[in-house]
CSV table of C-alpha atoms and ligand atoms in Angstrom, one decimal:
chain,number,residue,atom,x,y,z
A,18,MET,CA,-4.2,-32.5,9.5
A,19,ARG,CA,-7.1,-30.1,9.1
A,20,PHE,CA,-8.9,-30.2,5.8
A,21,VAL,CA,-12.1,-28.8,4.4
A,22,LEU,CA,-14.0,-30.5,1.6
A,23,LEU,CA,-15.8,-28.1,-0.7
A,24,GLY,CA,-18.3,-28.9,-3.4
A,25,LEU,CA,-22.0,-28.7,-4.1
A,26,ALA,CA,-24.4,-31.4,-2.8
A,27,GLY,CA,-23.8,-34.7,-4.6
A,28,ALA,CA,-20.2,-33.9,-5.5
A,29,GLY,CA,-19.0,-36.8,-3.4
A,30,LYS,CA,-17.8,-34.9,-0.3
A,31,GLY,CA,-19.5,-37.3,2.1
A,32,THR,CA,-18.0,-40.4,0.5
A,33,GLN,CA,-14.6,-38.9,0.1
A,34,ALA,CA,-14.6,-37.5,3.7
A,35,GLN,CA,-15.2,-40.9,5.1
A,36,LEU,CA,-12.6,-42.6,2.9
A,37,LEU,CA,-10.0,-39.9,3.7
A,38,ALA,CA,-10.8,-39.9,7.5
A,39,HIS,CA,-10.4,-43.7,7.6
A,40,ARG,CA,-7.1,-43.5,5.6
A,41,LEU,CA,-5.6,-40.6,7.6
A,42,GLY,CA,-6.9,-41.7,11.0
A,43,VAL,CA,-8.7,-38.4,11.8
A,44,PRO,CA,-12.4,-37.9,12.5
A,45,CYS,CA,-14.7,-36.7,9.7
A,46,VAL,CA,-17.0,-33.9,11.0
A,47,THR,CA,-20.1,-33.6,8.7
A,48,SER,CA,-22.4,-30.8,9.5
A,49,GLY,CA,-25.5,-32.4,7.8
A,50,ASP,CA,-24.9,-35.6,9.9
A,51,LEU,CA,-24.7,-33.5,13.1
A,52,PHE,CA,-28.1,-31.9,12.2
A,53,ARG,CA,-29.6,-35.3,11.3
A,54,SER,CA,-28.3,-36.8,14.6
A,55,HIS,CA,-29.9,-33.9,16.6
A,56,GLN,CA,-33.2,-34.6,14.7
A,57,GLY,CA,-33.0,-38.3,15.6
A,58,LEU,CA,-32.5,-37.4,19.2
A,59,GLY,CA,-35.3,-34.8,19.1
A,60,THR,CA,-33.3,-31.9,20.5
A,61,ASP,CA,-34.3,-28.3,20.1
A,62,LEU,CA,-31.5,-27.8,17.6
A,63,GLY,CA,-32.7,-30.8,15.6
A,64,LEU,CA,-36.3,-29.4,15.5
A,65,LEU,CA,-35.1,-26.0,14.4
A,66,ALA,CA,-32.8,-27.4,11.7
A,67,LYS,CA,-35.6,-29.7,10.3
A,68,SER,CA,-37.7,-27.1,8.7
A,69,TYR,CA,-34.7,-25.5,6.9
A,70,MET,CA,-33.4,-28.9,5.8
A,71,GLU,CA,-36.7,-30.1,4.4
A,72,ARG,CA,-36.8,-26.9,2.2
A,73,GLY,CA,-33.2,-27.3,1.1
A,74,GLU,CA,-32.3,-24.1,2.8
A,75,LEU,CA,-29.3,-23.3,5.0
A,76,VAL,CA,-29.7,-23.5,8.7
A,77,PRO,CA,-28.9,-20.0,10.2
A,78,ASP,CA,-25.1,-19.4,10.6
A,79,GLN,CA,-25.1,-18.8,14.4
A,80,VAL,CA,-26.7,-22.1,15.2
A,81,THR,CA,-24.6,-24.0,12.7
A,82,ILE,CA,-21.3,-22.4,13.7
A,83,SER,CA,-21.8,-23.1,17.4
A,84,MET,CA,-22.8,-26.7,16.7
A,85,VAL,CA,-19.7,-27.4,14.6
A,86,LEU,CA,-17.3,-25.6,16.9
A,87,GLU,CA,-18.6,-27.6,19.8
A,88,ARG,CA,-17.9,-30.8,17.9
A,89,LEU,CA,-14.4,-29.6,16.9
A,90,GLY,CA,-13.7,-29.0,20.6
A,91,GLU,CA,-14.0,-32.6,21.4
A,92,GLU,CA,-11.0,-34.7,22.3
A,93,ASP,CA,-10.8,-36.8,19.1
A,94,CYS,CA,-10.5,-33.6,16.9
A,95,ARG,CA,-7.4,-32.4,18.8
A,96,ASP,CA,-4.9,-33.8,16.2
A,97,GLY,CA,-6.9,-33.0,13.2
A,98,PHE,CA,-10.2,-33.4,11.4
A,99,ILE,CA,-11.9,-33.4,8.0
A,100,LEU,CA,-14.7,-31.0,7.6
A,101,ASP,CA,-17.5,-32.0,5.3
A,102,GLY,CA,-20.4,-29.6,4.6
A,103,PHE,CA,-18.9,-26.8,6.7
A,104,PRO,CA,-18.0,-24.0,6.0
A,105,ARG,CA,-20.8,-23.3,3.5
A,106,ASN,CA,-20.2,-19.6,3.2
A,107,LEU,CA,-17.7,-16.9,4.0
A,108,GLU,CA,-19.2,-16.1,7.4
A,109,GLN,CA,-18.8,-19.7,8.5
A,110,ALA,CA,-15.2,-19.8,7.2
A,111,VAL,CA,-14.3,-16.6,9.0
A,112,ALA,CA,-15.9,-17.9,12.3
A,113,LEU,CA,-13.8,-21.0,12.0
A,114,GLU,CA,-10.6,-19.0,11.6
A,115,GLN,CA,-11.6,-16.7,14.5
A,116,ALA,CA,-12.2,-19.7,16.8
A,117,LEU,CA,-9.3,-21.9,15.8
A,118,GLY,CA,-6.8,-19.4,14.3
A,119,GLU,CA,-5.7,-18.6,10.8
A,120,GLU,CA,-4.2,-22.0,10.3
A,121,SER,CA,-7.4,-23.8,11.3
A,122,VAL,CA,-7.6,-25.1,7.7
A,123,GLU,CA,-4.5,-26.3,6.0
A,124,TRP,CA,-6.2,-27.2,2.6
A,125,ALA,CA,-9.6,-26.8,1.1
A,126,LEU,CA,-10.2,-29.6,-1.4
A,127,TYR,CA,-12.8,-28.6,-3.9
A,128,ILE,CA,-14.5,-31.5,-5.6
A,129,GLU,CA,-15.7,-30.1,-8.9
A,130,VAL,CA,-18.8,-31.6,-10.7
A,131,GLU,CA,-21.2,-30.1,-13.3
A,132,GLU,CA,-24.7,-29.2,-12.0
A,133,ASP,CA,-26.7,-31.6,-14.3
A,134,GLU,CA,-24.6,-34.5,-13.2
A,135,LEU,CA,-25.1,-33.5,-9.5
A,136,ALA,CA,-28.9,-33.4,-9.9
A,137,ASN,CA,-28.8,-36.9,-11.5
A,138,ARG,CA,-26.6,-38.2,-8.7
A,139,LEU,CA,-28.7,-36.8,-5.9
A,140,SER,CA,-32.0,-38.2,-7.2
A,141,GLY,CA,-30.4,-41.7,-7.4
A,142,ARG,CA,-28.7,-41.5,-4.0
A,143,VAL,CA,-29.6,-43.5,-0.9
A,144,SER,CA,-27.9,-43.0,2.5
A,145,CYS,CA,-27.3,-45.1,5.5
A,146,ARG,CA,-29.3,-44.2,8.6
A,147,GLN,CA,-26.6,-45.5,10.8
A,148,CYS,CA,-23.2,-44.4,9.5
A,149,GLY,CA,-24.5,-41.7,7.0
A,150,MET,CA,-22.5,-43.2,4.1
A,151,PRO,CA,-24.1,-42.2,0.7
A,152,TYR,CA,-24.5,-44.7,-2.2
A,153,GLN,CA,-25.8,-44.6,-5.8
A,154,ARG,CA,-28.8,-46.9,-5.7
A,155,ASP,CA,-27.9,-48.4,-9.2
A,156,ALA,CA,-24.3,-49.2,-8.1
A,157,LEU,CA,-25.3,-51.3,-5.0
A,158,PRO,CA,-24.7,-55.0,-5.2
A,159,SER,CA,-28.2,-56.2,-4.4
A,160,ASP,CA,-31.6,-55.1,-5.7
A,161,PRO,CA,-33.7,-53.9,-3.9
A,162,ALA,CA,-30.8,-52.7,-1.8
A,163,THR,CA,-32.0,-52.0,1.7
A,164,ARG,CA,-28.8,-52.5,3.8
A,165,CYS,CA,-25.6,-50.5,4.0
A,166,PRO,CA,-22.7,-52.6,2.5
A,167,SER,CA,-20.4,-51.0,5.0
A,168,CYS,CA,-22.2,-51.3,8.4
A,169,GLY,CA,-25.5,-53.1,7.7
A,170,GLY,CA,-27.6,-50.0,8.6
A,171,GLU,CA,-30.9,-49.3,6.9
A,172,LEU,CA,-30.7,-47.4,3.5
A,173,TYR,CA,-33.2,-44.7,2.8
A,174,GLN,CA,-33.7,-41.7,0.4
A,175,ARG,CA,-33.2,-38.4,2.3
A,176,LEU,CA,-36.2,-36.1,2.0
A,177,ASP,CA,-34.0,-33.4,0.6
A,178,ASP,CA,-32.6,-35.7,-2.1
A,179,GLN,CA,-36.0,-35.9,-3.7
A,180,PRO,CA,-36.0,-34.2,-7.2
A,181,GLU,CA,-38.2,-31.2,-6.3
A,182,VAL,CA,-35.8,-30.1,-3.4
A,183,VAL,CA,-32.5,-30.9,-5.2
A,184,ARG,CA,-32.4,-28.0,-7.6
A,185,GLN,CA,-33.4,-25.6,-4.8
A,186,ARG,CA,-30.5,-26.9,-2.7
A,187,LEU,CA,-28.0,-26.5,-5.5
A,188,GLN,CA,-29.2,-22.9,-6.1
A,189,VAL,CA,-29.0,-22.1,-2.4
A,190,GLN,CA,-25.4,-23.5,-2.2
A,191,ARG,CA,-23.9,-21.9,-5.2
A,192,PRO,CA,-23.2,-18.3,-3.9
A,193,GLY,CA,-21.6,-19.5,-0.7
A,194,LEU,CA,-19.4,-21.9,-2.6
A,195,THR,CA,-18.3,-19.1,-4.9
A,196,GLN,CA,-17.3,-17.0,-1.8
A,197,LEU,CA,-15.4,-19.9,-0.4
A,198,LEU,CA,-13.5,-20.6,-3.6
A,199,GLU,CA,-12.4,-17.0,-3.7
A,200,HIS,CA,-11.5,-17.0,0.0
A,201,TYR,CA,-9.4,-20.1,0.0
A,202,THR,CA,-7.7,-19.1,-3.4
A,203,ASP,CA,-6.8,-15.8,-1.8
A,204,HIS,CA,-5.2,-17.7,1.1
A,205,GLY,CA,-3.4,-20.0,-1.2
A,206,LYS,CA,-5.2,-23.1,0.2
A,207,LEU,CA,-7.5,-24.2,-2.6
A,208,VAL,CA,-6.9,-27.5,-4.3
A,209,LYS,CA,-9.2,-28.5,-7.2
A,210,ILE,CA,-10.1,-32.2,-7.7
A,211,ASN,CA,-12.0,-33.6,-10.7
A,212,GLY,CA,-15.1,-35.1,-9.2
A,213,GLU,CA,-16.4,-36.6,-12.5
A,214,GLN,CA,-14.4,-39.8,-12.1
A,215,SER,CA,-15.0,-43.1,-10.2
A,216,VAL,CA,-14.9,-42.9,-6.4
A,217,GLY,CA,-11.5,-44.6,-6.4
A,218,ASP,CA,-10.0,-42.2,-8.9
A,219,VAL,CA,-11.3,-39.2,-7.0
A,220,GLU,CA,-9.8,-40.6,-3.8
A,221,ASN,CA,-6.5,-41.2,-5.5
A,222,GLU,CA,-6.4,-37.7,-6.9
A,223,MET,CA,-7.0,-36.3,-3.4
A,224,LEU,CA,-4.3,-38.5,-1.8
A,225,GLU,CA,-1.9,-37.5,-4.5
A,226,ALA,CA,-2.7,-33.8,-4.0
A,227,LEU,CA,-2.3,-34.1,-0.3
A,228,ALA,CA,1.0,-35.9,-0.7
A,229,ARG,CA,2.2,-33.1,-2.9
A,230,TYR,CA,1.2,-30.4,-0.5
A,231,THR,CA,1.8,-32.0,2.9
A,232,ALA,CA,4.1,-34.6,4.6
A,233,ILE,CA,1.5,-37.3,4.0
A,234,SER,CA,2.7,-40.2,1.8
B,5,AMP,P1,-25.9,-32.0,3.5
B,5,AMP,O1,-26.0,-33.3,4.2
B,5,AMP,O2,-24.5,-31.4,3.6
B,5,AMP,O3,-26.4,-32.0,2.1
B,5,AMP,O4,-26.8,-31.0,4.4
B,5,AMP,C1,-28.1,-31.2,4.5
B,5,AMP,C2,-28.8,-29.9,5.0
B,5,AMP,O5,-28.3,-29.6,6.3
B,5,AMP,C3,-28.5,-28.7,4.2
B,5,AMP,O6,-29.4,-28.6,3.0
B,5,AMP,C4,-28.8,-27.6,5.2
B,5,AMP,O7,-30.1,-27.4,5.4
B,5,AMP,C5,-28.2,-28.2,6.5
B,5,AMP,N1,-26.7,-27.8,6.6
B,5,AMP,C6,-25.7,-28.7,6.5
B,5,AMP,N2,-24.5,-28.0,6.7
B,5,AMP,C7,-24.8,-26.7,6.8
B,5,AMP,C8,-24.0,-25.5,7.0
B,5,AMP,N3,-22.7,-25.6,7.0
B,5,AMP,N4,-24.7,-24.4,7.1
B,5,AMP,C9,-26.0,-24.3,7.1
B,5,AMP,N5,-26.8,-25.4,6.9
B,5,AMP,C10,-26.2,-26.6,6.7
């Protein structure tokens, strides 16, 4: 089981990646979380990534590719993984195929959401410092919501989810996404999912699509 989740920031990749990983019993590898964890640990890589992330720009490919490939080389990824946030452009997709082979990705699930809706979602999003799970502030059970309903970690608004950075991130991500949609369509691996539904309905659509295309039931 090796899947890639595609979509612009705020499409619901992080939420769905975690739900799917839990459901299918494979790890979810999230490039943004790997960078945030490096920052938390104060590594050189974390420091380098910080300046790009704060501006809503992509971290250079070489650094990103080696960080993700290193993670995919760990034991728990041997039987499969769900990639969230990587690849972000054609160069990264090609590097993944060169490192792990043509079949390194079975399906690329594209969560499709309109850009205005994404900007709204990102501005109202809070994330858990501990497990990385994103939430819509308004949909959380308690107000003010300060703790993650899933693991109890502290909830915070990411710097790059602040409105002035959000549009910039979406603009930066669009060309890479277009390349990837073409690439995975050409390889017969693209599956489109309607992301403008409830979290549960998006999850169901993904599971149905995977059941249709793979042996998962
Ligand atoms: P995300 O959590 O996916 O929204 O990513 C947050 C930030 O991490 C992005 O705005 C980029 O600066 C950086 N980042 C995450 N994934 C990648 C990637 N595959 N390539 C380059 N930069 C990335």
